[in-house]
C-alpha cells in the first residue's frame, strides 16, 4: 500500500497482516521536478526491493493499492524492470490511505477477497485444463462422469477429484447420495477434492464432462 509519502509491504496471513517493511518519507513537491523525479526513482527501487524480499518466499499473488497515481507508476516500473514480480500482480486498486491503514482498508473493502477469488479461479481452471489435456492425449490416467470416477475412487486411483458447485447443488436437491459416497471414497483413500465454480470458463468446461472428473494416480483404462 503506497503513495508519495509512505509505503508498507505485508503478507496476508490467516491471522492478519505480517508487516515486512514500512517507509515514511514524502517526495519533494512538484515545484522541484528534477529532485522529485530523482527521489521517485529511488523510491521505486526501494519499493521493488522490499516487495521482492516479501514475495520471493511465498510467490503468491500481489495486490498494489493506494490513493493516488504512484501505484500505477509502480506497476509500470515493475513491468519494465522486474517482469517476474509484474506477472504476479493480480490487482491494482484505489484506497484512501497508504501504509497499514491502506492495507486494512483493502481488506475491509473486499479488494483482497477479489484477489483470492481470482487466484482460486485460476487454480480451478488449471486443473480442468489438465483433465482436458490428458483426455485429448487419450491417456488412461484421467476419467470423468460419476460412474467411472466412483470406480476409480474405490480402487484408490483418484489423485484429485473435480466437481462443480452446480453439480453438488443439483444432487443435494435431488436427495442423491451417490456424490456424497464418491466424495467420502476419495477422502478415505487420501485423494484431494476441488469444488470448481460454474461461474467461470473452467467450470463450464467441467459441466460439459458431466460436472465430475478425476485426475488419476495411475492408469485405469476406464475410458478406453
PDB file of C-alpha atoms in Angstrom:
ATOM      1  CA  UNK A   1       0.000   0.000   0.000  1.00  0.00           C
ATOM      2  CA  UNK A   2       1.645   3.233  -1.127  1.00  0.00           C
ATOM      3  CA  UNK A   3       1.565   6.872  -2.171  1.00  0.00           C
ATOM      4  CA  UNK A   4       4.164   9.625  -2.463  1.00  0.00           C
ATOM      5  CA  UNK A   5       4.620   9.885   1.302  1.00  0.00           C
ATOM      6  CA  UNK A   6       4.909   6.291   2.532  1.00  0.00           C
ATOM      7  CA  UNK A   7       4.609   2.627   1.684  1.00  0.00           C
ATOM      8  CA  UNK A   8       4.071  -0.602   3.564  1.00  0.00           C
ATOM      9  CA  UNK A   9       4.735  -4.154   2.367  1.00  0.00           C
ATOM     10  CA  UNK A  10       2.979  -7.068   4.058  1.00  0.00           C
ATOM     11  CA  UNK A  11       1.904 -10.674   3.600  1.00  0.00           C
ATOM     12  CA  UNK A  12      -1.716 -11.518   4.375  1.00  0.00           C
ATOM     13  CA  UNK A  13      -1.899 -14.431   6.798  1.00  0.00           C
ATOM     14  CA  UNK A  14      -4.883 -16.182   8.379  1.00  0.00           C
ATOM     15  CA  UNK A  15      -4.408 -14.052  11.498  1.00  0.00           C
ATOM     16  CA  UNK A  16      -3.951 -10.725   9.683  1.00  0.00           C
ATOM     17  CA  UNK A  17      -1.077  -8.824   8.106  1.00  0.00           C
ATOM     18  CA  UNK A  18       2.531  -9.854   8.579  1.00  0.00           C
ATOM     19  CA  UNK A  19       4.260  -6.488   8.093  1.00  0.00           C
ATOM     20  CA  UNK A  20       7.574  -6.863   6.266  1.00  0.00           C
ATOM     21  CA  UNK A  21       8.634  -3.250   5.751  1.00  0.00           C
ATOM     22  CA  UNK A  22       7.485   0.315   6.296  1.00  0.00           C
ATOM     23  CA  UNK A  23       8.931   3.547   4.984  1.00  0.00           C
ATOM     24  CA  UNK A  24       7.768   7.115   5.515  1.00  0.00           C
ATOM     25  CA  UNK A  25       9.365   9.985   3.606  1.00  0.00           C
ATOM     26  CA  UNK A  26       7.442  12.470   1.487  1.00  0.00           C
ATOM     27  CA  UNK A  27       8.753  13.038  -2.021  1.00  0.00           C
ATOM     28  CA  UNK A  28       9.845  16.567  -2.992  1.00  0.00           C
ATOM     29  CA  UNK A  29       6.992  18.728  -4.305  1.00  0.00           C
ATOM     30  CA  UNK A  30       6.046  19.232  -7.940  1.00  0.00           C
ATOM     31  CA  UNK A  31       7.706  22.652  -7.861  1.00  0.00           C
ATOM     32  CA  UNK A  32      11.033  20.781  -7.780  1.00  0.00           C
ATOM     33  CA  UNK A  33      10.601  18.414 -10.740  1.00  0.00           C
ATOM     34  CA  UNK A  34      14.214  17.246 -11.000  1.00  0.00           C
ATOM     35  CA  UNK A  35      14.560  16.457  -7.307  1.00  0.00           C
ATOM     36  CA  UNK A  36      11.130  14.824  -7.300  1.00  0.00           C
ATOM     37  CA  UNK A  37      11.918  12.611 -10.285  1.00  0.00           C
ATOM     38  CA  UNK A  38      15.225  11.509  -8.770  1.00  0.00           C
ATOM     39  CA  UNK A  39      13.610  10.796  -5.400  1.00  0.00           C
ATOM     40  CA  UNK A  40      10.745   8.941  -7.075  1.00  0.00           C
ATOM     41  CA  UNK A  41      13.165   6.685  -8.962  1.00  0.00           C
ATOM     42  CA  UNK A  42      14.953   5.861  -5.705  1.00  0.00           C
ATOM     43  CA  UNK A  43      11.602   5.177  -4.025  1.00  0.00           C
ATOM     44  CA  UNK A  44      10.523   2.851  -6.819  1.00  0.00           C
ATOM     45  CA  UNK A  45      13.764   0.886  -6.467  1.00  0.00           C
ATOM     46  CA  UNK A  46      13.269   0.652  -2.714  1.00  0.00           C
ATOM     47  CA  UNK A  47       9.648  -0.482  -3.050  1.00  0.00           C
ATOM     48  CA  UNK A  48      10.552  -3.087  -5.669  1.00  0.00           C
ATOM     49  CA  UNK A  49      13.324  -4.458  -3.474  1.00  0.00           C
ATOM     50  CA  UNK A  50      11.001  -4.537  -0.451  1.00  0.00           C
ATOM     51  CA  UNK A  51       8.262  -6.261  -2.426  1.00  0.00           C
ATOM     52  CA  UNK A  52      10.623  -8.850  -3.866  1.00  0.00           C
ATOM     53  CA  UNK A  53      12.009  -9.701  -0.418  1.00  0.00           C
ATOM     54  CA  UNK A  54       8.473 -10.323   0.847  1.00  0.00           C
ATOM     55  CA  UNK A  55       7.288 -12.134  -2.267  1.00  0.00           C
ATOM     56  CA  UNK A  56      10.162 -14.490  -3.046  1.00  0.00           C
ATOM     57  CA  UNK A  57       9.449 -16.843  -0.124  1.00  0.00           C
ATOM     58  CA  UNK A  58       5.703 -17.065  -0.826  1.00  0.00           C
ATOM     59  CA  UNK A  59       5.427 -16.340  -4.563  1.00  0.00           C
ATOM     60  CA  UNK A  60       1.730 -15.616  -4.220  1.00  0.00           C
ATOM     61  CA  UNK A  61      -0.474 -13.038  -5.902  1.00  0.00           C
ATOM     62  CA  UNK A  62       0.351  -9.372  -5.381  1.00  0.00           C
ATOM     63  CA  UNK A  63      -2.095  -6.524  -4.782  1.00  0.00           C
ATOM     64  CA  UNK A  64      -0.892  -2.919  -5.109  1.00  0.00           C
ATOM     65  CA  UNK A  65      -3.186  -0.327  -3.511  1.00  0.00           C
ATOM     66  CA  UNK A  66      -3.012   3.363  -2.773  1.00  0.00           C
ATOM     67  CA  UNK A  67      -4.846   6.690  -3.011  1.00  0.00           C
ATOM     68  CA  UNK A  68      -3.009   8.288  -5.927  1.00  0.00           C
ATOM     69  CA  UNK A  69      -1.194   7.695  -9.186  1.00  0.00           C
ATOM     70  CA  UNK A  70       2.017   6.283  -7.628  1.00  0.00           C
ATOM     71  CA  UNK A  71       0.522   2.775  -7.556  1.00  0.00           C
ATOM     72  CA  UNK A  72       0.165   2.851 -11.347  1.00  0.00           C
ATOM     73  CA  UNK A  73       3.678   4.261 -11.763  1.00  0.00           C
ATOM     74  CA  UNK A  74       4.967   1.410  -9.593  1.00  0.00           C
ATOM     75  CA  UNK A  75       3.077  -1.209 -11.605  1.00  0.00           C
ATOM     76  CA  UNK A  76       4.602   0.140 -14.837  1.00  0.00           C
ATOM     77  CA  UNK A  77       8.030   0.230 -13.198  1.00  0.00           C
ATOM     78  CA  UNK A  78       7.740  -3.455 -12.313  1.00  0.00           C
ATOM     79  CA  UNK A  79       6.610  -4.258 -15.848  1.00  0.00           C
ATOM     80  CA  UNK A  80       9.754  -2.630 -17.246  1.00  0.00           C
ATOM     81  CA  UNK A  81      12.282  -3.664 -14.596  1.00  0.00           C
ATOM     82  CA  UNK A  82      11.007  -6.856 -12.972  1.00  0.00           C
ATOM     83  CA  UNK A  83       8.655  -8.932 -15.177  1.00  0.00           C
ATOM     84  CA  UNK A  84       8.588 -11.766 -12.634  1.00  0.00           C
ATOM     85  CA  UNK A  85       7.049  -9.505  -9.997  1.00  0.00           C
ATOM     86  CA  UNK A  86       4.865  -7.762 -12.571  1.00  0.00           C
ATOM     87  CA  UNK A  87       3.358 -11.062 -13.704  1.00  0.00           C
ATOM     88  CA  UNK A  88       2.413 -11.813 -10.089  1.00  0.00           C
ATOM     89  CA  UNK A  89       0.420  -8.571  -9.728  1.00  0.00           C
ATOM     90  CA  UNK A  90      -3.214  -9.624  -9.616  1.00  0.00           C
ATOM     91  CA  UNK A  91      -4.814  -6.329  -8.588  1.00  0.00           C
ATOM     92  CA  UNK A  92      -4.092  -2.604  -8.641  1.00  0.00           C
ATOM     93  CA  UNK A  93      -6.798  -0.739  -6.735  1.00  0.00           C
ATOM     94  CA  UNK A  94      -7.592   2.596  -5.148  1.00  0.00           C
ATOM     95  CA  UNK A  95      -7.904   3.004  -1.393  1.00  0.00           C
ATOM     96  CA  UNK A  96      -7.969   6.267   0.550  1.00  0.00           C
ATOM     97  CA  UNK A  97      -4.747   5.767   2.532  1.00  0.00           C
ATOM     98  CA  UNK A  98      -1.236   4.365   2.077  1.00  0.00           C
ATOM     99  CA  UNK A  99       0.652   2.224   4.601  1.00  0.00           C
ATOM    100  CA  UNK A 100      -1.005  -0.040   7.154  1.00  0.00           C
ATOM    101  CA  UNK A 101      -4.246   1.944   7.009  1.00  0.00           C
ATOM    102  CA  UNK A 102      -4.409   1.269   3.263  1.00  0.00           C
ATOM    103  CA  UNK A 103      -3.831  -2.438   3.763  1.00  0.00           C
ATOM    104  CA  UNK A 104      -6.636  -2.637   6.317  1.00  0.00           C
ATOM    105  CA  UNK A 105      -8.967  -0.694   4.029  1.00  0.00           C
ATOM    106  CA  UNK A 106      -8.182  -3.063   1.151  1.00  0.00           C
ATOM    107  CA  UNK A 107      -9.087  -5.978   3.395  1.00  0.00           C
ATOM    108  CA  UNK A 108     -12.315  -4.413   4.660  1.00  0.00           C
ATOM    109  CA  UNK A 109     -13.455  -3.259   1.231  1.00  0.00           C
ATOM    110  CA  UNK A 110     -13.136  -6.704  -0.332  1.00  0.00           C
ATOM    111  CA  UNK A 111     -10.240  -5.867  -2.678  1.00  0.00           C
ATOM    112  CA  UNK A 112      -8.167  -8.723  -1.275  1.00  0.00           C
ATOM    113  CA  UNK A 113     -11.151 -11.080  -1.410  1.00  0.00           C
ATOM    114  CA  UNK A 114     -11.344 -10.337  -5.139  1.00  0.00           C
ATOM    115  CA  UNK A 115      -7.692 -11.325  -5.467  1.00  0.00           C
ATOM    116  CA  UNK A 116      -8.359 -14.562  -3.570  1.00  0.00           C
ATOM    117  CA  UNK A 117     -11.291 -15.396  -5.875  1.00  0.00           C
ATOM    118  CA  UNK A 118      -9.177 -14.743  -8.956  1.00  0.00           C
ATOM    119  CA  UNK A 119      -6.422 -16.996  -7.614  1.00  0.00           C
ATOM    120  CA  UNK A 120      -8.912 -19.763  -6.875  1.00  0.00           C
ATOM    121  CA  UNK A 121     -10.494 -19.463 -10.331  1.00  0.00           C
ATOM    122  CA  UNK A 122      -7.071 -19.736 -11.962  1.00  0.00           C
ATOM    123  CA  UNK A 123      -6.183 -22.819  -9.911  1.00  0.00           C
ATOM    124  CA  UNK A 124      -9.507 -24.479 -10.713  1.00  0.00           C
ATOM    125  CA  UNK A 125      -9.142 -23.699 -14.418  1.00  0.00           C
ATOM    126  CA  UNK A 126      -5.635 -25.190 -14.407  1.00  0.00           C
ATOM    127  CA  UNK A 127      -6.950 -28.494 -13.043  1.00  0.00           C
ATOM    128  CA  UNK A 128      -9.759 -28.607 -15.616  1.00  0.00           C
ATOM    129  CA  UNK A 129      -7.311 -27.894 -18.442  1.00  0.00           C
ATOM    130  CA  UNK A 130      -5.126 -30.748 -17.183  1.00  0.00           C
ATOM    131  CA  UNK A 131      -8.118 -33.090 -17.406  1.00  0.00           C
ATOM    132  CA  UNK A 132      -8.841 -31.934 -20.956  1.00  0.00           C
ATOM    133  CA  UNK A 133      -5.185 -32.221 -21.933  1.00  0.00           C
ATOM    134  CA  UNK A 134      -4.993 -35.821 -20.741  1.00  0.00           C
ATOM    135  CA  UNK A 135      -8.278 -36.684 -22.430  1.00  0.00           C
ATOM    136  CA  UNK A 136      -7.040 -35.108 -25.659  1.00  0.00           C
ATOM    137  CA  UNK A 137      -3.953 -37.309 -25.487  1.00  0.00           C
ATOM    138  CA  UNK A 138      -6.174 -40.332 -24.827  1.00  0.00           C
ATOM    139  CA  UNK A 139      -4.321 -41.037 -21.607  1.00  0.00           C
ATOM    140  CA  UNK A 140      -5.579 -43.631 -19.156  1.00  0.00           C
ATOM    141  CA  UNK A 141      -4.764 -41.635 -16.019  1.00  0.00           C
ATOM    142  CA  UNK A 142      -7.877 -39.471 -16.246  1.00  0.00           C
ATOM    143  CA  UNK A 143     -11.597 -40.122 -16.204  1.00  0.00           C
ATOM    144  CA  UNK A 144     -14.913 -38.285 -15.920  1.00  0.00           C
ATOM    145  CA  UNK A 145     -18.534 -38.896 -15.044  1.00  0.00           C
ATOM    146  CA  UNK A 146     -19.982 -40.231 -11.812  1.00  0.00           C
ATOM    147  CA  UNK A 147     -19.774 -43.936 -12.548  1.00  0.00           C
ATOM    148  CA  UNK A 148     -16.172 -44.128 -13.762  1.00  0.00           C
ATOM    149  CA  UNK A 149     -14.994 -41.654 -11.117  1.00  0.00           C
ATOM    150  CA  UNK A 150     -16.604 -43.856  -8.477  1.00  0.00           C
ATOM    151  CA  UNK A 151     -14.810 -46.959  -9.781  1.00  0.00           C
ATOM    152  CA  UNK A 152     -11.507 -45.085  -9.829  1.00  0.00           C
ATOM    153  CA  UNK A 153     -12.075 -43.840  -6.290  1.00  0.00           C
ATOM    154  CA  UNK A 154     -12.866 -47.301  -4.955  1.00  0.00           C
ATOM    155  CA  UNK A 155      -9.544 -48.681  -6.199  1.00  0.00           C
ATOM    156  CA  UNK A 156      -7.632 -45.704  -4.772  1.00  0.00           C
ATOM    157  CA  UNK A 157      -6.728 -44.276  -8.177  1.00  0.00           C
ATOM    158  CA  UNK A 158      -8.096 -40.742  -7.684  1.00  0.00           C
ATOM    159  CA  UNK A 159      -5.388 -38.194  -7.017  1.00  0.00           C
ATOM    160  CA  UNK A 160      -7.734 -35.223  -7.433  1.00  0.00           C
ATOM    161  CA  UNK A 161     -11.480 -35.197  -7.933  1.00  0.00           C
ATOM    162  CA  UNK A 162     -13.027 -32.159  -9.629  1.00  0.00           C
ATOM    163  CA  UNK A 163     -16.722 -31.460  -9.145  1.00  0.00           C
ATOM    164  CA  UNK A 164     -18.663 -28.309  -9.949  1.00  0.00           C
ATOM    165  CA  UNK A 165     -20.628 -26.423  -7.312  1.00  0.00           C
ATOM    166  CA  UNK A 166     -23.691 -26.696  -9.539  1.00  0.00           C
ATOM    167  CA  UNK A 167     -23.398 -30.488  -9.641  1.00  0.00           C
ATOM    168  CA  UNK A 168     -23.267 -30.591  -5.846  1.00  0.00           C
ATOM    169  CA  UNK A 169     -26.343 -28.370  -5.505  1.00  0.00           C
ATOM    170  CA  UNK A 170     -28.296 -30.363  -8.061  1.00  0.00           C
ATOM    171  CA  UNK A 171     -27.568 -33.723  -6.474  1.00  0.00           C
ATOM    172  CA  UNK A 172     -28.232 -32.436  -2.972  1.00  0.00           C
ATOM    173  CA  UNK A 173     -31.549 -31.046  -4.195  1.00  0.00           C
ATOM    174  CA  UNK A 174     -32.466 -34.422  -5.643  1.00  0.00           C
ATOM    175  CA  UNK A 175     -31.502 -36.202  -2.430  1.00  0.00           C
ATOM    176  CA  UNK A 176     -28.951 -38.235  -4.395  1.00  0.00           C
ATOM    177  CA  UNK A 177     -26.308 -39.809  -2.132  1.00  0.00           C
ATOM    178  CA  UNK A 178     -24.060 -41.029  -4.993  1.00  0.00           C
ATOM    179  CA  UNK A 179     -21.941 -37.888  -4.920  1.00  0.00           C
ATOM    180  CA  UNK A 180     -21.559 -37.999  -1.158  1.00  0.00           C
ATOM    181  CA  UNK A 181     -20.436 -41.626  -1.427  1.00  0.00           C
ATOM    182  CA  UNK A 182     -17.920 -40.619  -4.107  1.00  0.00           C
ATOM    183  CA  UNK A 183     -16.507 -37.769  -2.022  1.00  0.00           C
ATOM    184  CA  UNK A 184     -16.185 -40.000   1.022  1.00  0.00           C
ATOM    185  CA  UNK A 185     -14.454 -42.676  -1.046  1.00  0.00           C
ATOM    186  CA  UNK A 186     -11.916 -40.171  -2.407  1.00  0.00           C
ATOM    187  CA  UNK A 187     -11.186 -38.719   1.041  1.00  0.00           C
ATOM    188  CA  UNK A 188     -10.878 -42.168   2.597  1.00  0.00           C
ATOM    189  CA  UNK A 189      -8.127 -43.034   0.128  1.00  0.00           C
ATOM    190  CA  UNK A 190      -6.374 -39.683   0.604  1.00  0.00           C
ATOM    191  CA  UNK A 191      -7.393 -38.110  -2.667  1.00  0.00           C
ATOM    192  CA  UNK A 192      -7.856 -34.345  -2.986  1.00  0.00           C
ATOM    193  CA  UNK A 193     -11.214 -32.763  -3.796  1.00  0.00           C
ATOM    194  CA  UNK A 194     -11.602 -29.457  -5.645  1.00  0.00           C
ATOM    195  CA  UNK A 195     -15.004 -27.811  -5.963  1.00  0.00           C
ATOM    196  CA  UNK A 196     -14.954 -25.845  -9.220  1.00  0.00           C
ATOM    197  CA  UNK A 197     -17.126 -22.764  -9.617  1.00  0.00           C
ATOM    198  CA  UNK A 198     -19.550 -22.980 -12.525  1.00  0.00           C
ATOM    199  CA  UNK A 199     -19.302 -19.187 -12.890  1.00  0.00           C
ATOM    200  CA  UNK A 200     -16.051 -19.274 -14.860  1.00  0.00           C
ATOM    201  CA  UNK A 201     -14.990 -20.969 -18.109  1.00  0.00           C
ATOM    202  CA  UNK A 202     -13.237 -23.839 -16.358  1.00  0.00           C
ATOM    203  CA  UNK A 203     -16.443 -24.725 -14.519  1.00  0.00           C
ATOM    204  CA  UNK A 204     -18.453 -24.604 -17.741  1.00  0.00           C
ATOM    205  CA  UNK A 205     -15.989 -26.952 -19.416  1.00  0.00           C
ATOM    206  CA  UNK A 206     -16.259 -29.359 -16.488  1.00  0.00           C
ATOM    207  CA  UNK A 207     -20.059 -29.261 -16.733  1.00  0.00           C
ATOM    208  CA  UNK A 208     -19.603 -30.366 -20.326  1.00  0.00           C
ATOM    209  CA  UNK A 209     -17.993 -33.535 -18.942  1.00  0.00           C
ATOM    210  CA  UNK A 210     -20.944 -34.156 -16.647  1.00  0.00           C
ATOM    211  CA  UNK A 211     -19.729 -31.973 -13.782  1.00  0.00           C
ATOM    212  CA  UNK A 212     -17.326 -34.585 -12.385  1.00  0.00           C
ATOM    213  CA  UNK A 213     -13.814 -35.582 -13.468  1.00  0.00           C
ATOM    214  CA  UNK A 214     -10.759 -37.130 -11.852  1.00  0.00           C
ATOM    215  CA  UNK A 215      -7.026 -36.849 -12.301  1.00  0.00           C
ATOM    216  CA  UNK A 216      -5.665 -40.304 -11.512  1.00  0.00           C
ATOM    217  CA  UNK A 217      -2.555 -41.590  -9.752  1.00  0.00           C
ATOM    218  CA  UNK A 218      -2.184 -44.427 -12.208  1.00  0.00           C
ATOM    219  CA  UNK A 219      -3.808 -45.635 -15.450  1.00  0.00           C
ATOM    220  CA  UNK A 220      -7.129 -47.435 -15.179  1.00  0.00           C
ATOM    221  CA  UNK A 221      -8.267 -47.528 -18.816  1.00  0.00           C
ATOM    222  CA  UNK A 222     -11.814 -46.739 -17.691  1.00  0.00           C
ATOM    223  CA  UNK A 223     -12.436 -44.617 -20.778  1.00  0.00           C
ATOM    224  CA  UNK A 224     -10.707 -46.939 -23.241  1.00  0.00           C
TER     225      UNK A 224
END
